[in-house]
Amino acid sequence: MVLAEQKVKVSITDITQIDIEFWQMLLEKNIVISNDGEWYFISQKVQWYNSLSEKLAKKNQSRISKL
């Protein structure tokens, strides 16, 4: 499950001032997304694990360090 990501709104005016190739590169690398004519920077990347046991071990490790 992917949690909602923090996004920074960028106006259409701002977008038109930046080189189109730059925005294309950001789209291709999944750094920005477009939704209903608005653009958002993705501030967090999804953490992928090799297995469920690896994910659970890291989650448990995180909980223990918070105690």
Short mmCIF file of C-alpha atoms in Angstrom, two decimals:
data_model
loop_
_atom_site.label_atom_id
_atom_site.label_comp_id
_atom_site.label_asym_id
_atom_site.label_seq_id
_atom_site.Cartn_x
_atom_site.Cartn_y
_atom_site.Cartn_z
CA MET A 1 0.00 0.00 0.00
CA VAL A 2 1.34 3.43 -0.90
CA LEU A 3 0.48 6.23 1.51
CA ALA A 4 -0.48 9.69 0.26
CA GLU A 5 2.59 11.66 -0.66
CA GLN A 6 3.28 15.27 0.17
CA LYS A 7 2.98 17.44 -2.91
CA VAL A 8 3.98 20.98 -3.74
CA LYS A 9 1.60 22.74 -6.12
CA VAL A 10 3.15 24.54 -9.10
CA SER A 11 1.08 27.01 -11.13
CA ILE A 12 0.68 26.77 -14.90
CA THR A 13 2.43 30.15 -15.17
CA ASP A 14 5.49 28.72 -13.42
CA ILE A 15 5.49 25.70 -15.70
CA THR A 16 5.47 27.77 -18.88
CA GLN A 17 8.56 29.63 -17.70
CA ILE A 18 10.62 26.46 -17.46
CA ASP A 19 12.09 24.61 -20.40
CA ILE A 20 9.74 21.89 -21.69
CA GLU A 21 12.56 19.35 -21.94
CA PHE A 22 13.28 19.78 -18.24
CA TRP A 23 9.65 18.99 -17.35
CA GLN A 24 9.69 16.01 -19.72
CA MET A 25 12.71 14.63 -17.88
CA LEU A 26 10.97 15.16 -14.52
CA LEU A 27 7.91 13.28 -15.81
CA GLU A 28 9.99 10.40 -17.18
CA LYS A 29 11.85 10.02 -13.89
CA ASN A 30 8.59 10.17 -11.86
CA ILE A 31 9.72 13.29 -10.00
CA VAL A 32 6.53 15.17 -10.93
CA ILE A 33 3.01 14.05 -11.77
CA SER A 34 0.19 15.81 -13.58
CA ASN A 35 -3.37 15.55 -12.32
CA ASP A 36 -6.35 17.47 -13.75
CA GLY A 37 -4.10 20.13 -15.30
CA GLU A 38 -2.08 20.71 -12.14
CA TRP A 39 1.50 19.59 -11.54
CA TYR A 40 2.90 18.17 -8.31
CA PHE A 41 6.39 17.33 -7.14
CA ILE A 42 6.57 13.93 -5.48
CA SER A 43 8.50 14.43 -2.27
CA GLN A 44 8.73 10.83 -1.11
CA LYS A 45 9.79 7.72 -2.92
CA VAL A 46 8.20 4.33 -2.34
CA GLN A 47 10.34 1.97 -0.26
CA TRP A 48 10.49 -1.46 -1.89
CA TYR A 49 11.55 -4.58 -0.01
CA ASN A 50 12.86 -7.89 -1.36
CA SER A 51 10.45 -9.86 0.82
CA LEU A 52 7.76 -9.53 3.45
CA SER A 53 10.17 -10.72 6.15
CA GLU A 54 12.63 -7.93 5.25
CA LYS A 55 9.81 -5.35 5.45
CA LEU A 56 8.60 -6.64 8.82
CA ALA A 57 12.14 -6.73 10.22
CA LYS A 58 12.74 -3.08 9.25
CA LYS A 59 9.35 -2.01 10.66
CA ASN A 60 10.09 -3.80 13.96
CA GLN A 61 13.55 -2.24 14.07
CA SER A 62 11.96 1.21 13.62
CA ARG A 63 9.45 0.60 16.43
CA ILE A 64 12.17 -0.55 18.82
CA SER A 65 14.31 2.52 18.14
CA LYS A 66 11.33 4.80 18.93
CA LEU A 67 10.95 3.27 22.41
#
